[in-house]
Coordinates of C-alpha atoms in Angstrom, one line a residue:
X1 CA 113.7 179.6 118.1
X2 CA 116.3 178.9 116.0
X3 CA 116.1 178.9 112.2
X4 CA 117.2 175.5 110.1
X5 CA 118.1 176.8 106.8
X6 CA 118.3 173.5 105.2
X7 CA 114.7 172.5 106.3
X8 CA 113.2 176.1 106.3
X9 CA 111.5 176.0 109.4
X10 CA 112.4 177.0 112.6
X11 CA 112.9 174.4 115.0
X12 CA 111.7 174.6 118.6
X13 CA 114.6 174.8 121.2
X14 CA 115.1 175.6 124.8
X15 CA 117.7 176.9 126.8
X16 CA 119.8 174.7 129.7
X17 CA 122.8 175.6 131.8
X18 CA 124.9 172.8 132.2
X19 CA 125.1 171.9 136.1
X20 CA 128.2 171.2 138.2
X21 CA 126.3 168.4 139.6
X22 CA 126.2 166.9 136.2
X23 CA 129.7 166.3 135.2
X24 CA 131.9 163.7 135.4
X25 CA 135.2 162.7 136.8
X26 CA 137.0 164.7 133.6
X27 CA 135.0 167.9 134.5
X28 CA 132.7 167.3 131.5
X29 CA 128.7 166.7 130.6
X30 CA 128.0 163.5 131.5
X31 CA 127.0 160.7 128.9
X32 CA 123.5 159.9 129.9
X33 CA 122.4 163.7 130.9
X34 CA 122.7 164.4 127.2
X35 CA 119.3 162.3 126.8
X36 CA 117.8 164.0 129.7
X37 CA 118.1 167.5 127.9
X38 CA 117.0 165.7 125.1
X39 CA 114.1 164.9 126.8
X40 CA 113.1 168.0 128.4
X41 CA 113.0 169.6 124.9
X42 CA 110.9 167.2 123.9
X43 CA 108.0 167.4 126.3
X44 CA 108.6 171.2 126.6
X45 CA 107.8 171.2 122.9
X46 CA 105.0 169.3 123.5
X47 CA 103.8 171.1 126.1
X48 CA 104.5 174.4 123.9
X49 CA 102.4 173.1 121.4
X50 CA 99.3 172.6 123.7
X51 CA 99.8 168.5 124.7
X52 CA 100.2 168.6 128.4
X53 CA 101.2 164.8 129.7
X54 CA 98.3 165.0 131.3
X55 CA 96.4 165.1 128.2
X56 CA 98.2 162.4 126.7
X57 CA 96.8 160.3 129.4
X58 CA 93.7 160.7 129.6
X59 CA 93.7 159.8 125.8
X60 CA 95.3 156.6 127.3
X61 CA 98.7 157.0 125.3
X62 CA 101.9 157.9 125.5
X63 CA 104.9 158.6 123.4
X64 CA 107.4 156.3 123.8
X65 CA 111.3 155.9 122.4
X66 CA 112.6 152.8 120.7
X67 CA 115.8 153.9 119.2
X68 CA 118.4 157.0 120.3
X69 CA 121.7 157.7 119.2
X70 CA 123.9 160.3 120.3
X71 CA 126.7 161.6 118.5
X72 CA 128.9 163.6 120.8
X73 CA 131.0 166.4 119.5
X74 CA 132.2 168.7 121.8
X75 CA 132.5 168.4 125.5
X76 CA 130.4 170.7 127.8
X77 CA 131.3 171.8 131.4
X78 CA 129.9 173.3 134.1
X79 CA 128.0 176.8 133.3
X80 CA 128.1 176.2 129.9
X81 CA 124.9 177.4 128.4
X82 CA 123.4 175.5 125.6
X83 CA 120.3 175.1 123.7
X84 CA 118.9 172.2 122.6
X85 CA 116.7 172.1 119.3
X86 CA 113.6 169.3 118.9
X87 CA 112.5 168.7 115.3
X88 CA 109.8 165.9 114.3
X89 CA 110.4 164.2 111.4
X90 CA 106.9 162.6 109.9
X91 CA 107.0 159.7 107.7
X92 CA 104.2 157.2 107.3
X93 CA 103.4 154.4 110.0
X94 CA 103.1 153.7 113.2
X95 CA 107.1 155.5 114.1
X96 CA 108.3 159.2 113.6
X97 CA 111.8 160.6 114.1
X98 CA 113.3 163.8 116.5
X99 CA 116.0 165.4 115.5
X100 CA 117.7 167.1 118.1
X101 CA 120.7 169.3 118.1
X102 CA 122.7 170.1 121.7
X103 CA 124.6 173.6 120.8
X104 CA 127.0 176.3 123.4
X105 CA 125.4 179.8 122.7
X106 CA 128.6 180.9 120.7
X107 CA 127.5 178.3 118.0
X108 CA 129.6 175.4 118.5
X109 CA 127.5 171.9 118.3
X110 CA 128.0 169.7 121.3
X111 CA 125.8 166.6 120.1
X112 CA 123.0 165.2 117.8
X113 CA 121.0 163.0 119.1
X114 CA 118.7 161.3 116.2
X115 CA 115.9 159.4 117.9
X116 CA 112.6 156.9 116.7
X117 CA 109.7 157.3 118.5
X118 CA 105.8 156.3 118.7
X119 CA 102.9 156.6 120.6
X120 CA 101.7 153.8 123.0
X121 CA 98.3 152.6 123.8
X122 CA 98.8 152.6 127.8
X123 CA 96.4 149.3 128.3
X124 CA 97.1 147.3 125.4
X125 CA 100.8 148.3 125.1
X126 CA 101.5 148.1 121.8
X127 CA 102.0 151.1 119.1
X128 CA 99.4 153.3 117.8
X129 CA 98.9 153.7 114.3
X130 CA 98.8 157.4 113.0
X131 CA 100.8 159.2 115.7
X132 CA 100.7 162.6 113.6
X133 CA 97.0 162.4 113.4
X134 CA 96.6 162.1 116.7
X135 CA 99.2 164.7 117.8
X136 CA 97.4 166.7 115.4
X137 CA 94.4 166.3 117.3
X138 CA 95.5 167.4 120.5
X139 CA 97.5 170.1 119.7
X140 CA 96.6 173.9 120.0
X141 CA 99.7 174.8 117.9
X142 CA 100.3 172.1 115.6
X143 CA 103.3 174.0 113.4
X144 CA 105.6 173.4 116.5
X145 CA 105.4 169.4 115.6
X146 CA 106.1 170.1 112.0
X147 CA 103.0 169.6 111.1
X148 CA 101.5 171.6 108.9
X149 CA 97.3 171.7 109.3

């Protein structure tokens, strides 16, 4: 983990290569594997904190994303080696926010990528009220989500 200063907590990251396979024409990262690193820190944090997808199903929900934007600041190449943070950001409502930060090992940030998520009842497919509660009541290690029991 990596320590956020500004937010005095310790954000939970993982580590990813970048892939040869995943570049572009121009040798660089591309666009829309960003959001798949994004997304891999976000269910390994889950999965860190105890909430298996399987879990989430059999609860009949699912967390879903509704807004994502990516702010690109560096590119990345092939065998560069990056980590990629995943904060939760609780408000009140049926919506929370992930920070994420995309970041080569020698410090140099490669992205942001800011998104809004929920949960979703799978059958009735709309939102679910209370997502923190109900992360909170899945979770074996609560503190990884931000939340604080």
């Amino acid at each position: 983990m990596v320590t956020d200063p500004a937010a005095g907590t310790a954000p939970f990251t993982v580590n990813v290569t970048v892939r040869g396979y995943e570049t572009d024409t121009q040798g660089h990262l591309n666009q829309a594997v960003y959001l798949q690193y994004a997304e891999h820190a976000r269910w390994s944090v889950l999965q860190a904190a105890g909430i298996p997808q399987s879990a989430l199903v059999a609860q009949g929900m699912g967390p879903v994303t509704v807004e994502t934007t990516i702010r690109y600041l560096r590119e990345l190449r092939a065998g560069d080696e990056v980590t990629v943070s995943c904060a939760f950001v609780w408000g009140e409502g049926k919506s929370f926010r992930i920070e994420q930060r995309i970041v080569r090992t020698d410090g140099t940030p490669a992205a942001e990528v800011h998104a809004v998520c929920g949960l979703l009842d799978l059958t009735a497919r709309t939102m679910l009220t209370d997502p923190r509660g109900r992360f909170t009541a899945l979770a074996t290690d609560p503190a990884l989500l931000g939340i604080e029991t």
